[in-house]
Short mmCIF file of C-alpha atoms and ligand atoms in Angstrom, two decimals:
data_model
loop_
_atom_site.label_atom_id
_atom_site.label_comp_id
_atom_site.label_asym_id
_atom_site.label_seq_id
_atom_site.Cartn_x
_atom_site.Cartn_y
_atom_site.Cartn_z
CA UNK R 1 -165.83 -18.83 -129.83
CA UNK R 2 -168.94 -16.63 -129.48
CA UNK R 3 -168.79 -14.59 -132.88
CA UNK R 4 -171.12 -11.68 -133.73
CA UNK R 5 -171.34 -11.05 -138.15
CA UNK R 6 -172.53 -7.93 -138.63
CA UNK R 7 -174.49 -7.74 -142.18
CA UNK R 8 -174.26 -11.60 -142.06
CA UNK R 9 -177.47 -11.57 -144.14
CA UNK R 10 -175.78 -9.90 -147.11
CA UNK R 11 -174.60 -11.68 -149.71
CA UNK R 12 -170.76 -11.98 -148.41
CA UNK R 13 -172.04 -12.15 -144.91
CA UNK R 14 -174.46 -15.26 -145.69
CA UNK R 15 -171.84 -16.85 -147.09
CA UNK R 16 -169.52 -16.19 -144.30
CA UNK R 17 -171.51 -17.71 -141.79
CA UNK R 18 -172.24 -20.78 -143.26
CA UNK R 19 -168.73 -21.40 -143.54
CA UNK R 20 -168.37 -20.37 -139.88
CA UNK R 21 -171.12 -22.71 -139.24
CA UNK R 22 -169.61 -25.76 -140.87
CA UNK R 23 -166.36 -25.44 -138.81
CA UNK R 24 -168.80 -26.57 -135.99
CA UNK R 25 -166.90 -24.56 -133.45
CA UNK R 26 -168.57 -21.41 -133.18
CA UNK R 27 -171.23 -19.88 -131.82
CA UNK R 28 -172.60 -17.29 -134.58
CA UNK R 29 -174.48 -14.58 -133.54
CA UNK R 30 -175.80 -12.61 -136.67
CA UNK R 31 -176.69 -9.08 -136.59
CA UNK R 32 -178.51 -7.60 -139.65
CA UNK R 33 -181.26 -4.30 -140.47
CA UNK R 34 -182.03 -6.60 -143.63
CA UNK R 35 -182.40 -3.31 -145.63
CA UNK R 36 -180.55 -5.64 -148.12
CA UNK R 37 -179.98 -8.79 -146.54
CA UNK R 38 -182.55 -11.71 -146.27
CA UNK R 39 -183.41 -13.23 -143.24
CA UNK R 40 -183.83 -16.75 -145.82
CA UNK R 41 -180.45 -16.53 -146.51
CA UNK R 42 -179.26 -17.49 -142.49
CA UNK R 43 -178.49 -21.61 -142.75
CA UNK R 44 -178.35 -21.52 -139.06
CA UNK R 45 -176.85 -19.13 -136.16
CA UNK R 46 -178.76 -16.82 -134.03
CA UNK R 47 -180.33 -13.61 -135.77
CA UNK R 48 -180.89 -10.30 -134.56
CA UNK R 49 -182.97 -8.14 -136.58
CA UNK R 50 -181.19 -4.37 -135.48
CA UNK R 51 -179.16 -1.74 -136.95
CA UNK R 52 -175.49 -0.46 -135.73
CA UNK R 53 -176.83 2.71 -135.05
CA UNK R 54 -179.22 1.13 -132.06
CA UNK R 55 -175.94 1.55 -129.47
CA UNK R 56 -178.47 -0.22 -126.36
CA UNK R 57 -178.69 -2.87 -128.84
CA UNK R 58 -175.14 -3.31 -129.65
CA UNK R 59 -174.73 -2.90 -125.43
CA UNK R 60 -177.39 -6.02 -124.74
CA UNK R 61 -176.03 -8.28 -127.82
CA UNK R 62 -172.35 -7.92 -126.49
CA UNK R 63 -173.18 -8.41 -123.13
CA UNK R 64 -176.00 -11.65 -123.23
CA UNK R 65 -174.02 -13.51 -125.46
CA UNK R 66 -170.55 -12.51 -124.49
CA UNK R 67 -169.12 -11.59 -127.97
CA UNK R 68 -165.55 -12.45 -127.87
CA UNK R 69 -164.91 -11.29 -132.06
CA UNK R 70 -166.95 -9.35 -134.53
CA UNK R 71 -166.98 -10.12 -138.18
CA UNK R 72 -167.86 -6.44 -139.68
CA UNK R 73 -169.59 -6.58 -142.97
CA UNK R 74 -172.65 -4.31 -142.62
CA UNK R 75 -172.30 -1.24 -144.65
CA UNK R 76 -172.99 0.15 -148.03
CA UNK R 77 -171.45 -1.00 -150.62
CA UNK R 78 -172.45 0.71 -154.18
CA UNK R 79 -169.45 3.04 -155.54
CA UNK R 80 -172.21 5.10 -158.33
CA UNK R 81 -174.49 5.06 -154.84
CA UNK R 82 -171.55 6.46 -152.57
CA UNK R 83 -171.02 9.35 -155.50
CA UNK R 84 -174.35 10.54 -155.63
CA UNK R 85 -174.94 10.13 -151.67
CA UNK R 86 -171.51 10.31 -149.78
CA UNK R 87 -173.71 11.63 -146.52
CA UNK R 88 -175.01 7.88 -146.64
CA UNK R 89 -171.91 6.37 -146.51
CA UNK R 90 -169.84 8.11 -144.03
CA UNK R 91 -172.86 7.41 -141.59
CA UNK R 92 -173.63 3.91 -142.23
CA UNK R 93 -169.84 3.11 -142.82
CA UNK R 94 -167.83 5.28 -140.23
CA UNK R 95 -170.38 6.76 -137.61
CA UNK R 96 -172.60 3.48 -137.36
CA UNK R 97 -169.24 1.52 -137.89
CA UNK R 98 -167.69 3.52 -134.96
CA UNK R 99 -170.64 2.18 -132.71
CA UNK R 100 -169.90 -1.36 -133.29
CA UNK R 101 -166.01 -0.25 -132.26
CA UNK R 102 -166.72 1.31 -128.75
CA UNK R 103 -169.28 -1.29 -127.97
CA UNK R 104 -166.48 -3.59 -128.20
CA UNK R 105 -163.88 -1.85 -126.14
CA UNK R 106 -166.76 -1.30 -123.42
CA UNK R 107 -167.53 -5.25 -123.54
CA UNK R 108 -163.53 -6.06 -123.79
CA UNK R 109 -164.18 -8.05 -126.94
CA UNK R 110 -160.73 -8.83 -128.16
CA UNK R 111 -160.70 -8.49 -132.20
CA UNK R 112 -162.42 -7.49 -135.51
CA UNK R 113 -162.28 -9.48 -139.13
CA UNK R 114 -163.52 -5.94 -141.44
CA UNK R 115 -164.84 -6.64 -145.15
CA UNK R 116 -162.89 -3.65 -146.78
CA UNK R 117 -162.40 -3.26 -150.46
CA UNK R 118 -160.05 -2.37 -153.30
CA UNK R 119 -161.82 0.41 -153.40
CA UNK R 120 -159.30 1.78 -150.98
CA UNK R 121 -156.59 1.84 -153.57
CA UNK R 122 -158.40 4.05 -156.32
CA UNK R 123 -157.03 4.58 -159.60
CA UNK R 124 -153.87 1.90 -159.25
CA UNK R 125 -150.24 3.15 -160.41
CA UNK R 126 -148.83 -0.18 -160.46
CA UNK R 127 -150.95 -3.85 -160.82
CA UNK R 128 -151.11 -5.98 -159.71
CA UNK R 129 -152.29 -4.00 -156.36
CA UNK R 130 -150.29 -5.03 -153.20
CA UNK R 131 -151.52 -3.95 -150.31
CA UNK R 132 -148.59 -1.23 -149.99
CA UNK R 133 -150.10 0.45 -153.28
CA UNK R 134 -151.03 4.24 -152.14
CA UNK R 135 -154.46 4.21 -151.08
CA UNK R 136 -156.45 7.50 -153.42
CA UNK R 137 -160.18 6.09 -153.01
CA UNK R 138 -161.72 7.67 -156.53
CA UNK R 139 -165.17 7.34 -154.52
CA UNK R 140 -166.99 7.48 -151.29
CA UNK R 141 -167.55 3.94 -150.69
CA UNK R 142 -163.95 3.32 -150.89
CA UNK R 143 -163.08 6.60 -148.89
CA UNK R 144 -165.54 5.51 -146.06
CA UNK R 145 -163.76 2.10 -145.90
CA UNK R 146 -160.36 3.68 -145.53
CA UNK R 147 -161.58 5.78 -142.48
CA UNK R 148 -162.78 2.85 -140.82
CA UNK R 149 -159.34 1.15 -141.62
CA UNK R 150 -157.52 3.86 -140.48
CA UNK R 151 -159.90 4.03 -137.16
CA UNK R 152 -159.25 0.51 -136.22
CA UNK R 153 -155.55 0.71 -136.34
CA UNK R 154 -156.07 3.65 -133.56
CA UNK R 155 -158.23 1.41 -131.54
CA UNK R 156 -155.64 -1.04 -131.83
CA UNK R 157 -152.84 1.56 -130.70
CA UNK R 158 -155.17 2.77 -127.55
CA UNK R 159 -156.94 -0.03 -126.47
CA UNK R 160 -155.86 -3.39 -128.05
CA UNK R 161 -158.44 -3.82 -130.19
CA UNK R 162 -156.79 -5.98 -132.98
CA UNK R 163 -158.13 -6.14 -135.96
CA UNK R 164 -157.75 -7.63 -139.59
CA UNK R 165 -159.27 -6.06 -142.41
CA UNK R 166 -159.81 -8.13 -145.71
CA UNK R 167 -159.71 -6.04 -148.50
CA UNK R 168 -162.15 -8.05 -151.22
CA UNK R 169 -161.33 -7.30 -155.54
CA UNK R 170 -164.92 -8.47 -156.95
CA UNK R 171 -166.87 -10.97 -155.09
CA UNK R 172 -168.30 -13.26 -157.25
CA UNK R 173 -170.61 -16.93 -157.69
CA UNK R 174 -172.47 -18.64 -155.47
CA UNK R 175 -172.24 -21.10 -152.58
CA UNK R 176 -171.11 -24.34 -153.73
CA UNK R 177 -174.18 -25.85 -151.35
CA UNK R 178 -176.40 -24.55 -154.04
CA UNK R 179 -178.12 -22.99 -150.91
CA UNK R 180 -177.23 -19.15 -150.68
CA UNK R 181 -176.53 -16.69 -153.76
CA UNK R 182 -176.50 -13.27 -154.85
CA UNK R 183 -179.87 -11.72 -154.59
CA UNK R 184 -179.54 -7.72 -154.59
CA UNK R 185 -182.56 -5.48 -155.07
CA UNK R 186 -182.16 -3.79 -157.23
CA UNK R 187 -179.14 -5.54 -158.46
CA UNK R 188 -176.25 -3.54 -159.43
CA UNK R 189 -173.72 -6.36 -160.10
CA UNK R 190 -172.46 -7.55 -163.40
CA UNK R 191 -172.50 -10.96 -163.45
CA UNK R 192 -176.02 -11.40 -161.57
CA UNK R 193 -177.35 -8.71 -164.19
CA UNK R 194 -175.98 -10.72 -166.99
CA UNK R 195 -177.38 -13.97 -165.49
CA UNK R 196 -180.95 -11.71 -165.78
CA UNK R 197 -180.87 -11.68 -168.89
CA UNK R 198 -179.91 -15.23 -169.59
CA UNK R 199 -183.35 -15.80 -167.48
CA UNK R 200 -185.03 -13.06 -169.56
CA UNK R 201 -185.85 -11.09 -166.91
CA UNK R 202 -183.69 -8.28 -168.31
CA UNK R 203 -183.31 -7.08 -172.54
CA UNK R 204 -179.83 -6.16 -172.16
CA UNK R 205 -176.38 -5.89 -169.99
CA UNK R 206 -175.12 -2.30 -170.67
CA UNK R 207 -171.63 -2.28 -170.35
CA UNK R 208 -170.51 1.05 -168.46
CA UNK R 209 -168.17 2.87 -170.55
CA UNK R 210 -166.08 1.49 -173.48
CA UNK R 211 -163.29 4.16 -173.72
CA UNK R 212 -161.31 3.11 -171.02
CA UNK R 213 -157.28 2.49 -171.33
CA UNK R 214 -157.62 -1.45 -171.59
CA UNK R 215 -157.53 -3.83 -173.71
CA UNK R 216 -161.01 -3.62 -175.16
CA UNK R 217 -162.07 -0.34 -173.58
CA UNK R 218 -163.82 -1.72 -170.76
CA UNK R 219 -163.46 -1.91 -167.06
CA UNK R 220 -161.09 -4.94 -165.56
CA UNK R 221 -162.01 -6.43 -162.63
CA UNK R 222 -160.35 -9.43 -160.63
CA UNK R 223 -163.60 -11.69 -159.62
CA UNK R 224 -163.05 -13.93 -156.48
CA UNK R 225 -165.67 -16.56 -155.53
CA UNK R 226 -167.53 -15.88 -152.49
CA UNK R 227 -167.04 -18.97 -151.13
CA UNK R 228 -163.17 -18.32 -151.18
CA UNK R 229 -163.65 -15.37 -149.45
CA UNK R 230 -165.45 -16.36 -147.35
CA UNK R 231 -163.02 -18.96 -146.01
CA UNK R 232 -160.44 -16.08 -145.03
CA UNK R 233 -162.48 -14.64 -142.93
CA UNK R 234 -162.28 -18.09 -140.94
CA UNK R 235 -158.64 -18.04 -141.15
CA UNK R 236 -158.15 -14.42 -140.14
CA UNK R 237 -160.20 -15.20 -137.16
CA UNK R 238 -158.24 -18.41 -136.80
CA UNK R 239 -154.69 -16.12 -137.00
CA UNK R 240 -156.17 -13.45 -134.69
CA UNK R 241 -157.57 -16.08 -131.90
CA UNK R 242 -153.53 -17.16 -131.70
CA UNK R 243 -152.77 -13.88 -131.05
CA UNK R 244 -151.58 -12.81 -134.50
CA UNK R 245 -151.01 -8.83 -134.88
CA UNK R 246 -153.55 -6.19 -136.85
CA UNK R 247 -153.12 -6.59 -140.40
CA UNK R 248 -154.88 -6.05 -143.69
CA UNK R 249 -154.84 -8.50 -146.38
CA UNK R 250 -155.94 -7.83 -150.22
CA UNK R 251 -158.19 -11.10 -151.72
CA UNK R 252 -158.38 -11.23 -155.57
CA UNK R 253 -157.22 -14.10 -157.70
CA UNK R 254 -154.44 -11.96 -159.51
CA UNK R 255 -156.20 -12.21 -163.07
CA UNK R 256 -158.61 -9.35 -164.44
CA UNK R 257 -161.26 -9.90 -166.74
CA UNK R 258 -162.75 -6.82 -168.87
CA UNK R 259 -166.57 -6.52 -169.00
CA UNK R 260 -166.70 -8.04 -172.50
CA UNK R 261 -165.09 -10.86 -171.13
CA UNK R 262 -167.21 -11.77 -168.28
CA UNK R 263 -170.44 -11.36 -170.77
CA UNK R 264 -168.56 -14.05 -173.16
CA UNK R 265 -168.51 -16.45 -170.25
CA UNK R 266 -171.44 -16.26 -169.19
CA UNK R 267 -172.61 -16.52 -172.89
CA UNK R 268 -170.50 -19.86 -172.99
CA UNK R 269 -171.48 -21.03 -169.11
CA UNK R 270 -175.50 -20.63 -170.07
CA UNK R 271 -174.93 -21.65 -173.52
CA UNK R 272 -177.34 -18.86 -175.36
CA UNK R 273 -176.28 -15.06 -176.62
CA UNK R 274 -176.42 -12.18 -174.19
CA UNK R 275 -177.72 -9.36 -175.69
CA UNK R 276 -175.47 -6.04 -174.59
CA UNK R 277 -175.47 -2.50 -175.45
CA UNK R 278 -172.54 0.36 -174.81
CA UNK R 279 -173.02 2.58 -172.45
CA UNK R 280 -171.65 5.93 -170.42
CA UNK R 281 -168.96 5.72 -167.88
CA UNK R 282 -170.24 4.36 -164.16
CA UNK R 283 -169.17 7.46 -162.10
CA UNK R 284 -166.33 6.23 -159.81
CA UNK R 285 -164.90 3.13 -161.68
CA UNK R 286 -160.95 3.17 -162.04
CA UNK R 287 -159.97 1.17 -165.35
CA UNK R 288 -158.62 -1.95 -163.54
CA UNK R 289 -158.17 -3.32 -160.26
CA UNK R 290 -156.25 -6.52 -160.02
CA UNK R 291 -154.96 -8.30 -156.95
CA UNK R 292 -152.09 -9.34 -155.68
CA UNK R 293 -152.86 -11.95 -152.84
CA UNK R 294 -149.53 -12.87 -152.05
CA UNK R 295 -149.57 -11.50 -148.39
CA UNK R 296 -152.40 -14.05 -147.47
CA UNK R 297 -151.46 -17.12 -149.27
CA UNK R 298 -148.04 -16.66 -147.48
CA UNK R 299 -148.71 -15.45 -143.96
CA UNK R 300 -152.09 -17.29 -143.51
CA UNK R 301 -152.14 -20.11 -146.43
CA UNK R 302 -155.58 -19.20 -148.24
CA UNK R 303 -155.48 -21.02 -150.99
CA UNK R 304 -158.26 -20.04 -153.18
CA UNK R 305 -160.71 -23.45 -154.48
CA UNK R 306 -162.79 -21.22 -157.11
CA UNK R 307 -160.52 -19.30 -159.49
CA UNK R 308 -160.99 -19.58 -162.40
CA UNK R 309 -163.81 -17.53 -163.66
CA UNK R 310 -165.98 -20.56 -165.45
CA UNK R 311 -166.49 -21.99 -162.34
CA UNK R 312 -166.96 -19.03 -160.85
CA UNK R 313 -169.98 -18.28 -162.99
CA UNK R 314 -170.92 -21.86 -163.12
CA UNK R 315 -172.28 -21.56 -159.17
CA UNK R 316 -173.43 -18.19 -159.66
CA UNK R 317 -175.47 -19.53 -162.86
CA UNK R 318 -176.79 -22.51 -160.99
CA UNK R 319 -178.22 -20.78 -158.46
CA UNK R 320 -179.37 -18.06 -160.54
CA UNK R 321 -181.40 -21.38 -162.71
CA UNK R 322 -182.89 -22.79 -159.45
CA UNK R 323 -183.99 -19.43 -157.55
CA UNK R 324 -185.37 -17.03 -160.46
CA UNK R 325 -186.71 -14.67 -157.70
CA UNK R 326 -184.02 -14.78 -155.52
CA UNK R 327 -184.47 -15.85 -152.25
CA UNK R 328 -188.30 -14.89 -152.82
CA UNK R 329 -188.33 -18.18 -155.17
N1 LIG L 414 -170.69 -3.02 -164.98
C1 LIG L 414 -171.22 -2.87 -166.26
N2 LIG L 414 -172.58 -2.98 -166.39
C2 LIG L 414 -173.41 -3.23 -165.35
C3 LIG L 414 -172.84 -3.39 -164.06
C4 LIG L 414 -171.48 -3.28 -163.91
O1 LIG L 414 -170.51 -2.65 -167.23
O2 LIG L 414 -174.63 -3.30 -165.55
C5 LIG L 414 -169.22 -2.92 -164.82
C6 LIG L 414 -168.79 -1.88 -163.81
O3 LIG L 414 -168.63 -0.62 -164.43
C7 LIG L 414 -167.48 -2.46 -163.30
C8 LIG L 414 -167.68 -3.97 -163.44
O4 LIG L 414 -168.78 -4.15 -164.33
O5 LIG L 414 -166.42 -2.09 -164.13
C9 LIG L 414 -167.99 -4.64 -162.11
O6 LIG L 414 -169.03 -3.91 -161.51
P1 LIG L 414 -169.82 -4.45 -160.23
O7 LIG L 414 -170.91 -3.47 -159.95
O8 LIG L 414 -170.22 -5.87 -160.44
O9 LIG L 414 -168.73 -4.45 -159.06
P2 LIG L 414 -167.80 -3.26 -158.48
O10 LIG L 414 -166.59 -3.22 -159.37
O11 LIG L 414 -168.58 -2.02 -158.46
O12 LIG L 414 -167.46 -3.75 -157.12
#
């Protein structure tokens, strides 16, 4: 299948297409503005250096290289980011997003695999989330992904476009290649930021708010390794190729770890102290978001080979070790 990833220099997208690539059966056509991505971070596949808003661009890519499906993962993606500058997201995420969408109808390309986000849900009223849960985004990142949701399903309705959209909990590690990582500038993330300081690169993790209603006051999250999610993306191409109907699919591992928690693994994965200090609230962070991933395992039999959150830190800690710099090392 000829496959264009969009953002597939990111640090989901990288990930996505070598796990495309291994399958040996595509042809990967990667477009990305690497704003944030890096162009070191492609193991193979052909890359286009371009932006979604270029629409003569989008026009030549689907028509030289006959684009049958579109893997959509270029966007913004910071929820403090989207609350300061919502302008930024709705254009990136929706308007640019909408490009990518009519360039497909024109070209007749036949379905879209879209990296959406529990941010859709907002703060949850019942955990773990299902993808029924009412969807209240608490920010513009999540908002903007919701449009773009709710946009596809009307494509579908007037012009076939079917679509699945994956809805990730925390993405998480790195490649189990040892190739490809997390390598955001600046970085934002917990778990890379806490891995900075383990390098000494950083004094301190500041842990964003500790009067939350959980356990230990902090934020719960529901980390999923990036390789795992990466390898639904192949199988919701997989179920849309046989002609399997739109759908949206949550992918968490079902258990939530506070901040505090995370910070002790890593202290126990890298085997020294992290230093931390409390800080204010992150604007835009509900309390917890937990997964349920029921929907997937059952209708499309993801079975998740990372879970567990010492492994999970374990890859993101080796490649942390060996690249220092990122993919600058
Ligand atoms: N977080 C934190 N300190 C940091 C970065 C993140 O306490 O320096 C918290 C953040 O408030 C959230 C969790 O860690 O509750 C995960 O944040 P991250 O940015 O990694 O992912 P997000 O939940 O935004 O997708």
């Amino acid at each position: 299948m000829n496959i264009l990833v969009t953002g597939g220099a990111g640090y989901v997208g990288s990930h996505v297409v070598e796990e495309l690539l291994k399958t040996g059966d595509h042809r990967v056509v990667i477009l990305d503005n690497l704003q944030k991505g890096h162009r070191e971070s492609l193991l193979g596949g052909e890359f286009i250096e371009g932006d979604l808003a270029d629409t003569s661009l989008l026009y030549r890519i689907f028509a030289q290289h006959d684009i049958e499906a579109v893997v959509h993962m270029a966007a913004d993606s910071l929820v403090g980011e989207s609350v300061q500058h919502p302008d930024k997201y709705f254009h990136n995420n929706v308007t640019n997003g909408l490009n990518l969408l009519n360039a497909m109808v024109r070209h007749s390309a036949r379905y879209i695999v879209f990296s959406s986000t529990a941010a859709v849900y907002g703060e949850p009223i019942a955990t773990p989330i299902t993808e029924e849960h009412p969807q209240a985004p608490t920010n513009p990142y999540g908002e903007s992904k919701l449009f773009f949701e709710r946009i596809m399903a009307r494509y579908d309705h007037a012009y076939g476009l079917r679509h699945i959209s994956l809805r990730y909990f925390n993405a998480a590690g790195a490649s189990p290649s040892g190739k490809i990582g997390e390598d955001h500038r600046p970085e934002t993330h917990l778990i890379p930021i806490i891995l900075e300081v383990a390098l000494g690169q950083r004094e301190h993790v500041t842990i964003c708010g500790t009067d939350y209603d959980t356990p230990d006051g902090t934020c719960v999250r529901d980390y999923i390794h990036v390789a795992d999610l990466a390898a639904a993306h192949l199988l919701a191409l997989e179920a849309l190729a046989e002609g399997a109907a739109s759908s949206v699919y949550n992918l968490g591992n079902g258990e939530g770890f506070s901040v505090r928690e995370v910070i002790d693994m890593v202290e126990k994965v890298v085997g020294k102290p992290i230093a931390r200090e409390e800080g204010e609230r992150r604007p835009g962070d509900p309390a917890v978001l937990v997964a349920s991933s029921q929907r997937i395992i059952q209708e499309l039999g993801w079975r998740p080979k990372y879970h567990d959150l010492e492994t999970i830190v374990e890859t993101a800690w080796f490649w942390h070790k060996e690249h220092p710099q990122g993919f600058g090392s």
